mmCIF file of C-alpha atoms in Angstrom:
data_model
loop_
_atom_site.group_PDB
_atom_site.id
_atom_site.type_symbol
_atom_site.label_atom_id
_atom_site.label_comp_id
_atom_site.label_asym_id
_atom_site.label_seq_id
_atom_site.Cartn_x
_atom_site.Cartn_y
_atom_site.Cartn_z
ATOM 1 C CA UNK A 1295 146.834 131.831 113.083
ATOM 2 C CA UNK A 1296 144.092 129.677 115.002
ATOM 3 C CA UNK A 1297 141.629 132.943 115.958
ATOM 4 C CA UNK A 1298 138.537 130.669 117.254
ATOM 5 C CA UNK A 1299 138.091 127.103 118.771
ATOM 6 C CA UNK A 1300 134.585 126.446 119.423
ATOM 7 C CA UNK A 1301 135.057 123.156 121.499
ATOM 8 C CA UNK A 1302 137.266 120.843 121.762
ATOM 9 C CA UNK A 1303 137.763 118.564 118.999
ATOM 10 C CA UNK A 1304 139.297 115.284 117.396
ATOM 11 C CA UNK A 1305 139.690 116.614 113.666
ATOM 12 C CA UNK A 1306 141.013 113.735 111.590
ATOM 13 C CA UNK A 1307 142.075 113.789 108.016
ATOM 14 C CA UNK A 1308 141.552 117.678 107.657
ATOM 15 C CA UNK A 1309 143.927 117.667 104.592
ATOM 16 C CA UNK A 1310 146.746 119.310 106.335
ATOM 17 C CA UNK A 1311 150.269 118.435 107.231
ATOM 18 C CA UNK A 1312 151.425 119.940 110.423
ATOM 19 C CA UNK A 1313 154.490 121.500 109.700
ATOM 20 C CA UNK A 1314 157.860 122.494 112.286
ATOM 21 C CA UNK A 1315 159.390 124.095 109.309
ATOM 22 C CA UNK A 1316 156.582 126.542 108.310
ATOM 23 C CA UNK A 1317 156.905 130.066 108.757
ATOM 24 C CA UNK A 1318 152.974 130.560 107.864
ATOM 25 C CA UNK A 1319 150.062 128.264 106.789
ATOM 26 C CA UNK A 1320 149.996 127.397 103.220
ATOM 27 C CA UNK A 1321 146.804 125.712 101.110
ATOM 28 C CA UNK A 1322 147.186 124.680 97.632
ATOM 29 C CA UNK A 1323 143.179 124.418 97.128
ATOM 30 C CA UNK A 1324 141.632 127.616 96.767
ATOM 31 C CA UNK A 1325 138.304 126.634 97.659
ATOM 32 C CA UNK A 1326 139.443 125.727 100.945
ATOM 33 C CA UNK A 1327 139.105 129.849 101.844
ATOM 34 C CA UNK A 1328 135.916 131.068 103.342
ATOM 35 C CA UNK A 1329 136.699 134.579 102.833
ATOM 36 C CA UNK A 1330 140.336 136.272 100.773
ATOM 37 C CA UNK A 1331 141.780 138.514 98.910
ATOM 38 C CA UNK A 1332 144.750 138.549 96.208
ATOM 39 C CA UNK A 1333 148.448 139.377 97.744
ATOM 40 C CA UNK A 1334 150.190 141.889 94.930
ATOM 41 C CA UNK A 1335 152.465 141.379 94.311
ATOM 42 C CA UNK A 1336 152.946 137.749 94.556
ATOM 43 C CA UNK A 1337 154.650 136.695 98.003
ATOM 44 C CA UNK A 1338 157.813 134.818 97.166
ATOM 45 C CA UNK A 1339 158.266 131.813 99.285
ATOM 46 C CA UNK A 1340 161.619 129.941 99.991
ATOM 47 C CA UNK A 1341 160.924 126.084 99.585
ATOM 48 C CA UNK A 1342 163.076 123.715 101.255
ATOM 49 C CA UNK A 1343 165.275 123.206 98.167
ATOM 50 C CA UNK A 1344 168.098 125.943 97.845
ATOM 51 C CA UNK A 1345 167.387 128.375 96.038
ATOM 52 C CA UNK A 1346 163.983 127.442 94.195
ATOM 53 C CA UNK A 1347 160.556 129.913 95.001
ATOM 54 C CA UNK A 1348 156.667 129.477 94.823
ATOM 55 C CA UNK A 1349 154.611 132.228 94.812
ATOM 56 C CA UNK A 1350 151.632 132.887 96.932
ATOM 57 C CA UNK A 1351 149.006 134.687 95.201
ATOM 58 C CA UNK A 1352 145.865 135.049 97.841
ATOM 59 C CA UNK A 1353 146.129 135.729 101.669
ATOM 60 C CA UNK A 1354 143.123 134.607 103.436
ATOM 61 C CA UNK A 1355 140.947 132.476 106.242
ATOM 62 C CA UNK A 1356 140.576 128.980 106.216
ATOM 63 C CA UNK A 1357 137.521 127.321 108.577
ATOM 64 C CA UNK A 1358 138.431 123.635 109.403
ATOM 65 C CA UNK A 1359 135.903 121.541 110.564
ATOM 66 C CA UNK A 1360 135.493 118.337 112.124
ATOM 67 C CA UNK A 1361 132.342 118.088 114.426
ATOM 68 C CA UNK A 1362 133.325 121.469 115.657
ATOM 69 C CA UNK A 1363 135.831 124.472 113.963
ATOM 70 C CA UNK A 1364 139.004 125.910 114.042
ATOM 71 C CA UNK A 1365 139.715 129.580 112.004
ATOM 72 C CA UNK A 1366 143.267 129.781 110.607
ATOM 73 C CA UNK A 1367 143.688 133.350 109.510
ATOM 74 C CA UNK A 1368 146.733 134.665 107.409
ATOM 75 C CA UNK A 1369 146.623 131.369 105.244
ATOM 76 C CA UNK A 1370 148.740 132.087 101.892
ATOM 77 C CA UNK A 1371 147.640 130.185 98.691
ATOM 78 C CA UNK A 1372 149.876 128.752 96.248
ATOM 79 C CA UNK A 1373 149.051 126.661 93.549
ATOM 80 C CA UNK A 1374 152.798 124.993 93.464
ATOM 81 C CA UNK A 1375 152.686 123.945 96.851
ATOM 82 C CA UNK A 1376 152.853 120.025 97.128
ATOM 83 C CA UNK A 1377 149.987 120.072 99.547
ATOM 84 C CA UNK A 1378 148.477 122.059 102.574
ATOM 85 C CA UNK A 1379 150.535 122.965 105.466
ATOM 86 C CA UNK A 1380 149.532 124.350 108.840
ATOM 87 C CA UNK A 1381 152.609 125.831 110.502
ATOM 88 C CA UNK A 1382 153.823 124.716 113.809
ATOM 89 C CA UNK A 1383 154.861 128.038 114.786
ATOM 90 C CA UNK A 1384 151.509 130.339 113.201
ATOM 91 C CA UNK A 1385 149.878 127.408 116.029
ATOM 92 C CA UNK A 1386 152.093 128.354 118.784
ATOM 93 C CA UNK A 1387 151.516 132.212 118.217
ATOM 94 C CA UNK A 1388 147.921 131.809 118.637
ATOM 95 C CA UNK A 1389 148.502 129.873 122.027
ATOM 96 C CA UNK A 1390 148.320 126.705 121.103
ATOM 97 C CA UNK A 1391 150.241 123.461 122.430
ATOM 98 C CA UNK A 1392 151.741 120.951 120.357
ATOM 99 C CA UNK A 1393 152.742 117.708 121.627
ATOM 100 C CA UNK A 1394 154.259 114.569 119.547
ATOM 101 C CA UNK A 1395 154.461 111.421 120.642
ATOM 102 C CA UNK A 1396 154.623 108.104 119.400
ATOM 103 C CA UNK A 1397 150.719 107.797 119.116
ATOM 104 C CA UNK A 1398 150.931 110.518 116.855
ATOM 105 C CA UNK A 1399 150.211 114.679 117.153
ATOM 106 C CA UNK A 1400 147.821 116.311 119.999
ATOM 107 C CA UNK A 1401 147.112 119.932 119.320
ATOM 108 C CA UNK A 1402 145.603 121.949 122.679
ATOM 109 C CA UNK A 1403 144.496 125.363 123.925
ATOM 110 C CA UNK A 1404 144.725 126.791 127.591
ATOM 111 C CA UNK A 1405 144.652 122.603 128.382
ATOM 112 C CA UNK A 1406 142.217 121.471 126.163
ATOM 113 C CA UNK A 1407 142.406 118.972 123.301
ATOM 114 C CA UNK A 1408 141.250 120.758 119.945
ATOM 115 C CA UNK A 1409 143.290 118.365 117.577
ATOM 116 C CA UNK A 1410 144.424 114.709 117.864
ATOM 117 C CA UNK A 1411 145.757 113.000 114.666
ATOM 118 C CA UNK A 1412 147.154 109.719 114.483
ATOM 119 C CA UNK A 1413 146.281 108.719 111.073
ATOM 120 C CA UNK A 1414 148.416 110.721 108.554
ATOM 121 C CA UNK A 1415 152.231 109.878 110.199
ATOM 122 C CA UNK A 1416 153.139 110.813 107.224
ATOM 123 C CA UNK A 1417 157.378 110.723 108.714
ATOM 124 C CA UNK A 1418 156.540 107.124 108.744
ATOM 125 C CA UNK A 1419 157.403 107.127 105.400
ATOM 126 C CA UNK A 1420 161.044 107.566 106.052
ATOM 127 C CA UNK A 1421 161.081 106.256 109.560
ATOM 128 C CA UNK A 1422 159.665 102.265 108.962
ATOM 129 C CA UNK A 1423 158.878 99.747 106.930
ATOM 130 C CA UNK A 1424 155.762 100.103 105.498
ATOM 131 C CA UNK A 1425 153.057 98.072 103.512
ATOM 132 C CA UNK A 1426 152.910 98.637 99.836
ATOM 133 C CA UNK A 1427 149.654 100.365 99.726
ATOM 134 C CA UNK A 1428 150.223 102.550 103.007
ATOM 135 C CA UNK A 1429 153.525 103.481 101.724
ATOM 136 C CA UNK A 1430 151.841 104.185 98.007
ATOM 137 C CA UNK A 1431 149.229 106.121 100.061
ATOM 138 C CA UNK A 1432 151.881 108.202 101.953
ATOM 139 C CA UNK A 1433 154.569 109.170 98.892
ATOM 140 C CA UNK A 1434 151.222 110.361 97.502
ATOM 141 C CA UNK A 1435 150.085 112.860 99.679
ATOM 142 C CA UNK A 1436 153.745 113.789 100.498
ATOM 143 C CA UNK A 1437 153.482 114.611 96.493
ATOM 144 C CA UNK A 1438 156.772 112.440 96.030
ATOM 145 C CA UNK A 1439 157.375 111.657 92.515
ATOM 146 C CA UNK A 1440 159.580 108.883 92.833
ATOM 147 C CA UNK A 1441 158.013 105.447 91.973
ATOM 148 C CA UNK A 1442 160.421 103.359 94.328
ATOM 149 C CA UNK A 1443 158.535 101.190 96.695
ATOM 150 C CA UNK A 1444 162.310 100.335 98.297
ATOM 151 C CA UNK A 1445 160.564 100.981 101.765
ATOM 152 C CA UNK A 1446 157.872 99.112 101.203
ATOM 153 C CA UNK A 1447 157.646 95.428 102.764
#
């Protein structure tokens, strides 16, 4: 959960992909903890394809900073994960607001903005047409293995 916002914020590019699906936040970078502690056993995750698992192996805090700092607490680690995700609803517990629109994703507490990211749209990767390299750029951090540049203009 966010425990701490020390101003307000615009945090760009803080390696995360906000996610409506998440039941918790989820890092796949270790390092990224300021402070944890091993989960035993492992915490068996549902993925979104039937059936399949990952495992989360550390439970900890996470300190993302921009100019100023947000704490997410109860972060799970899991090396499988395709990439970092900071759950819409572990945001929403802790009081936050989230708000898309087309300009992208504003992230506030009691009515001020601690989050605004445009950048990383990274549904615009099934929504548009895209330029080679953006689209490249996106399938990448999406951790899509697929080498089809179809979408691509």
């Amino acid at each position: 959960m966010v425990k701490e916002v020390n101003n307000t914020s615009v945090m760009d590019n803080c390696g995360f992909v906000l996610d409506s699906g998440a039941s918790d936040h989820l890092i796949n970078d270790e390092s990224l903890y300021t402070d944890s502690v091993e989960v035993v056993p492992p915490l068996k995750i549902a993925v979104a394809k039937q059936g399949e698992f990952i495992y989360a192996t550390k439970r900890g805090i996470v300190r993302l900073r921009n100019d100023h700092e947000i704490t997410l607490e109860d972060v799970l680690f899991c090396k499988e994960a395709a990439g970092n995700l900071m759950s819409v609803k572990r945001l929403q517990e802790a009081g936050m607001s989230i708000e898309f629109d087309k300009s992208g994703v504003t992230i506030s507490k009691n009515g001020l903005m601690v989050v605004k990211n445009s950048e990383n749209q990274l549904a615009d990767i099934f929504t548009k047409p895209l330029p080679a390299a953006r689209f490249v750029e996106l399938r990448d951090k999406l951790g899509l293995l697929q080498d089809d540049q179809s979408n691509a203009e």
